[in-house]
Amino acid sequence: MIEPREPAEPKRRPLEQWAAEALAQLEHHGLLRHLEPLESPQGPVVDVAGRRYVNFSSNDYLGLAADLDVVAGARTTAMRHGFGSGASRLIAGDTTAHVSLEKALARTFSSEAALLFNSGYQANLGVLSAVAGPEDVLFSDALNHASIVDGCRLSKAKVVVYPHRDVGALGELMAQHPGRRQLIVTDAVFSMDGDRAPLRELAQLGAPLIVDEAHAIGVLGPNGGGLCEQLGVHADVRIGTLGKALGAFGAFALCSKSVRQWLINKARSLIFSTSLPAAVCGAAEAALQAMTPQRRARLWRNIRQFSAGLKAHEDSAIFSVILGRPDRAVAASLALREKGILAKAIRPPTVPQGTSRLRFALSAAHTEEHIAMALHALENLPR
Ligand SMILES: *Cc1c(COP(=O)(O)O)cnc(C)c1O
């Protein structure tokens, strides 16, 4: 009789091996990340893993993500257009819902034209790689969002990173790096610190200005048009997301009609990707309607309460409590969870080394009690 052979130790496939090594490295440095699905609708109070938390980690600044008018906007439009969009916009994926939303965006935010993108990430990739090429120079703030960093890289332009908000240094760098064309790109409100770009001074440097208003649309400006609107600054392209204050999904560029036409012909993230479902456009258009001054006033009441408690600037709806090492930020985040507060630890590469932090994003939907709870928990945080 032939003895059955021991089954050989299954050989690990290379990708499995590499994954295991990379994950072990991240774990060692306190940088391993996990997904945590919400069990409730998005909002100021959410359920995670069977527990209820007051949520300070969403960018739902106006409390529109689960608003029933926004949901109804999606539903009505889906009933008319179906769900899947079927193709890219230039092929057969454009609908009257897309065009209607673009008109509403241009009107609401006082722009000659608007162009939809599938997300803010894709808007930055598409816009930056369309407007700049290998002979050009893109000047980018050191703390710009990752999607701007990636868009700059994809453009193959020379990228000159200037010190955060330092217009003097930028002026000197612009003199040192002429190139065929120069463009400046910046966040309006910086996503991790919540501070504002010096847009007036940047505009005065004379180069075309691209401003990412992701955290300023709906939050700043008399009509919620962002920091450019608030300061009366003209940017050549303003990028906004529909996924944050507007509680929907997708993004847009506000620009002139000719720049819009240029982007339609050059922006690869728009040309080579299936368009947004019409229902998403319907939701976003309903959100524009629901983006009332009253909601913005409620958000600002919360911002004032929180900033007074923290003795911090009231620049935006974003507040960071910097803790340094990643393990300290994770420990602080867990301590807050014990008190019923969800404020996720933000670690490199999202923020620079040594600046791991708790990031709080406020919403118009938070109550005075929610804000007081967070402040109280922070006072008693073990440091
Ligand atoms: C969130 C964010 C984006 C990406 O927008 P999405 O629509 O979420 O892809 C782009 N820029 C900045 C500054 C952001 O904070």
Short mmCIF file of N, CA and C and ligand atoms in Angstrom, two decimals, residues 59 119-122 124 145 147-148 187 189 191 212 214-215 241-244 250-251, ligand 1:
data_model
loop_
_atom_site.label_atom_id
_atom_site.label_comp_id
_atom_site.label_asym_id
_atom_site.label_seq_id
_atom_site.Cartn_x
_atom_site.Cartn_y
_atom_site.Cartn_z
N ASN A 59 -17.39 64.62 6.46
CA ASN A 59 -17.35 65.98 5.88
C ASN A 59 -18.75 66.44 5.45
N SER A 119 -15.49 62.59 -9.31
CA SER A 119 -15.15 62.83 -7.90
C SER A 119 -14.16 63.98 -7.87
N GLY A 120 -13.93 64.52 -6.68
CA GLY A 120 -12.93 65.57 -6.55
C GLY A 120 -11.55 65.05 -6.92
N TYR A 121 -11.29 63.82 -6.55
CA TYR A 121 -10.00 63.21 -6.89
C TYR A 121 -9.82 63.21 -8.40
N GLN A 122 -10.85 62.78 -9.10
CA GLN A 122 -10.75 62.72 -10.56
C GLN A 122 -10.77 64.11 -11.19
N ASN A 124 -9.30 66.81 -9.91
CA ASN A 124 -7.92 67.33 -9.83
C ASN A 124 -7.00 66.62 -10.80
N HIS A 145 -3.91 68.85 -1.00
CA HIS A 145 -4.51 67.51 -0.94
C HIS A 145 -3.81 66.53 -1.88
N SER A 147 -4.89 64.52 -3.99
CA SER A 147 -5.37 64.47 -5.37
C SER A 147 -4.74 65.59 -6.21
N ILE A 148 -4.36 66.69 -5.59
CA ILE A 148 -3.62 67.74 -6.30
C ILE A 148 -2.20 67.25 -6.57
N ASP A 187 -5.29 74.35 -2.22
CA ASP A 187 -6.55 74.16 -1.50
C ASP A 187 -7.04 75.53 -1.05
N VAL A 189 -9.46 75.83 1.64
CA VAL A 189 -9.36 75.45 3.05
C VAL A 189 -8.57 74.14 3.06
N SER A 191 -7.31 70.63 4.00
CA SER A 191 -8.21 69.57 4.45
C SER A 191 -7.87 69.02 5.83
N ASP A 212 -8.87 74.60 -5.14
CA ASP A 212 -9.68 73.45 -4.74
C ASP A 212 -10.53 73.85 -3.53
N ALA A 214 -12.87 72.18 -2.00
CA ALA A 214 -13.56 71.00 -1.45
C ALA A 214 -14.16 71.25 -0.05
N HIS A 215 -13.40 71.92 0.83
CA HIS A 215 -13.87 72.12 2.21
C HIS A 215 -14.45 73.52 2.42
N THR A 241 -16.24 69.68 -4.61
CA THR A 241 -16.79 68.33 -4.58
C THR A 241 -18.26 68.38 -4.22
N LEU A 242 -19.01 67.42 -4.70
CA LEU A 242 -20.41 67.27 -4.31
C LEU A 242 -20.53 66.31 -3.13
N GLY A 243 -19.43 65.74 -2.71
CA GLY A 243 -19.44 64.67 -1.71
C GLY A 243 -19.31 65.15 -0.27
N LYS A 244 -19.01 66.42 -0.06
CA LYS A 244 -18.80 66.90 1.31
C LYS A 244 -20.02 67.72 1.73
N GLY A 250 -19.55 63.06 -6.44
CA GLY A 250 -19.11 63.66 -7.69
C GLY A 250 -18.44 64.99 -7.41
N ALA A 251 -18.10 65.71 -8.47
CA ALA A 251 -17.39 66.98 -8.29
C ALA A 251 -17.57 67.84 -9.52
C1 LIG B 1 -11.92 65.35 -0.36
C2 LIG B 1 -11.04 66.19 -1.21
C3 LIG B 1 -10.92 65.95 -2.57
C4 LIG B 1 -11.53 64.75 -3.20
O1 LIG B 1 -12.88 64.92 -3.42
P1 LIG B 1 -13.78 63.60 -3.59
O2 LIG B 1 -14.99 64.09 -4.23
O3 LIG B 1 -13.95 63.06 -2.22
O4 LIG B 1 -12.98 62.67 -4.46
C5 LIG B 1 -10.18 66.82 -3.32
N1 LIG B 1 -9.55 67.87 -2.77
C6 LIG B 1 -9.62 68.13 -1.46
C7 LIG B 1 -8.93 69.32 -0.90
C8 LIG B 1 -10.35 67.28 -0.64
O5 LIG B 1 -10.39 67.49 0.67
#
